[in-house]
Amino acid sequence: MSVHIQNTRMTTTRLRKMKEQGEKIAMLTSYDFTLTRLLDEAGIEMILVGDSASNIVCGNKYTLPITVDEMIFLTRGVVRAAEHALVVIDMPFGSYQVSEEQAVTNALKMIKESGADAVKLEGGEEILPAIRHMVKAGVPVMGHLGLTPQSVNQLGGYGLRAKDDAEATKLLHDAKLLDEAGCFAIVLEKIPSVLAKQVTDSVSCPTIGIGAGNQTDGQVLVLHDMLGLNEGFKPKFLRQFAQLGETVKGAVGEYISAVKDQSFPSDQESY
Ligand code: KIV
């Protein structure tokens, strides 16, 4: 199957049109120049420099420790490589919860210094004033509801969210508030697919699901998970589209053998 490659940059307006026309949106995370260039050439429409970089790039147990400046550093490389995809930078834990002023100041700094097109932050009604201020300041904002990993210590783990009626009702209410406040899209993470469809039908902006079934307007996965580089991580919602962990270990094993038996470098590979 051939992939349609955009010859213009993706915009938030275009994403909304895709929802209206029923065209699904493909998003992945990325954290560096080299892999982003491949994603962009393959035709990915949105790239999230997720705070999952805290786990994937930095090796932390949680997303909580990563800082604004670390996110900016990683995002610069992604932005340099993304010619077509819309790039979203995640606002880290502690960078938007203190006050509306703090949230807007950090959002503007992150956009200006990283070159990203938009920011993403986690939460509903409780962060609505911050979202309103950002949108008013001209910052495109992506919301994130359901499993919000920055709240792992409050939620008590990474389990399925909104299983009961009360949480599902609040999530639907929050999604409508984010939509009205001007979010250009909302991530729905690890919630029942029936609820994800209900949210998707109730908001005008696109919903992007991860572990939320196939009725959202688009999907996002963590790149290293879907490429099979994060070998031990196999939750139900994850499909590994490649087993690059095996490929990398095989290649490195061959390299080690070739160094040991001196078959590398050969005469042709020497000066
Ligand atoms: O940080 C991240 O990678 C995310 C995605 C899982 C949506 O927020």
PDB file of N, CA and C and ligand atoms in Angstrom, residues 29 48 50-52 90 120 144 187 189 210 220 222, ligand 1:
ATOM      1  N   THR A  29       5.022   9.454  18.745  1.00  0.00           N
ATOM      2  CA  THR A  29       5.982  10.267  19.491  1.00  0.00           C
ATOM      3  C   THR A  29       7.328  10.174  18.771  1.00  0.00           C
ATOM      4  N   LEU A  48       4.474  13.921  18.427  1.00  0.00           N
ATOM      5  CA  LEU A  48       4.469  14.395  19.804  1.00  0.00           C
ATOM      6  C   LEU A  48       5.838  14.161  20.423  1.00  0.00           C
ATOM      7  N   GLY A  50       6.771  13.676  23.439  1.00  0.00           N
ATOM      8  CA  GLY A  50       6.074  13.393  24.689  1.00  0.00           C
ATOM      9  C   GLY A  50       7.018  13.482  25.873  1.00  0.00           C
ATOM     10  N   ASP A  51       6.424  13.731  27.043  1.00  0.00           N
ATOM     11  CA  ASP A  51       7.268  13.669  28.240  1.00  0.00           C
ATOM     12  C   ASP A  51       7.586  12.212  28.579  1.00  0.00           C
ATOM     13  N   SER A  52       7.078  11.290  27.753  1.00  0.00           N
ATOM     14  CA  SER A  52       7.544   9.892  27.824  1.00  0.00           C
ATOM     15  C   SER A  52       9.035   9.830  27.509  1.00  0.00           C
ATOM     16  N   ASP A  90       5.240  18.338  24.744  1.00  0.00           N
ATOM     17  CA  ASP A  90       4.546  18.086  26.014  1.00  0.00           C
ATOM     18  C   ASP A  90       5.047  19.059  27.077  1.00  0.00           C
ATOM     19  N   LYS A 120       1.114  20.378  24.563  1.00  0.00           N
ATOM     20  CA  LYS A 120       0.107  19.471  25.130  1.00  0.00           C
ATOM     21  C   LYS A 120       0.254  19.481  26.643  1.00  0.00           C
ATOM     22  N   HIS A 144      -5.310  16.413  27.125  1.00  0.00           N
ATOM     23  CA  HIS A 144      -4.973  14.998  27.379  1.00  0.00           C
ATOM     24  C   HIS A 144      -5.805  14.536  28.572  1.00  0.00           C
ATOM     25  N   VAL A 187      -5.970  14.242  23.393  1.00  0.00           N
ATOM     26  CA  VAL A 187      -5.535  12.840  23.533  1.00  0.00           C
ATOM     27  C   VAL A 187      -6.464  12.155  24.542  1.00  0.00           C
ATOM     28  N   GLU A 189      -6.440   8.747  26.619  1.00  0.00           N
ATOM     29  CA  GLU A 189      -5.538   7.622  26.911  1.00  0.00           C
ATOM     30  C   GLU A 189      -6.204   6.597  27.814  1.00  0.00           C
ATOM     31  N   ILE A 210      -5.081   6.554  22.494  1.00  0.00           N
ATOM     32  CA  ILE A 210      -4.034   5.553  22.774  1.00  0.00           C
ATOM     33  C   ILE A 210      -4.649   4.614  23.811  1.00  0.00           C
ATOM     34  N   VAL A 220      -2.359   7.583  18.464  1.00  0.00           N
ATOM     35  CA  VAL A 220      -0.961   7.890  18.771  1.00  0.00           C
ATOM     36  C   VAL A 220      -0.361   6.698  19.509  1.00  0.00           C
ATOM     37  N   VAL A 222       3.628   5.439  21.339  1.00  0.00           N
ATOM     38  CA  VAL A 222       5.017   5.784  21.645  1.00  0.00           C
ATOM     39  C   VAL A 222       5.900   5.032  20.632  1.00  0.00           C
TER      40      VAL A 222
HETATM   41  O1  KIV B   1       4.217  11.447  26.635  1.00  0.00           O
HETATM   42  C1  KIV B   1       3.649  10.741  25.789  1.00  0.00           C
HETATM   43  O2  KIV B   1       4.268   9.965  25.052  1.00  0.00           O
HETATM   44  C2  KIV B   1       2.198  10.846  25.684  1.00  0.00           C
HETATM   45  C3  KIV B   1       1.500   9.878  24.770  1.00  0.00           C
HETATM   46  C4  KIV B   1       1.408   8.555  25.415  1.00  0.00           C
HETATM   47  C5  KIV B   1       0.178  10.386  24.353  1.00  0.00           C
HETATM   48  O3  KIV B   1       1.606  11.659  26.313  1.00  0.00           O
END
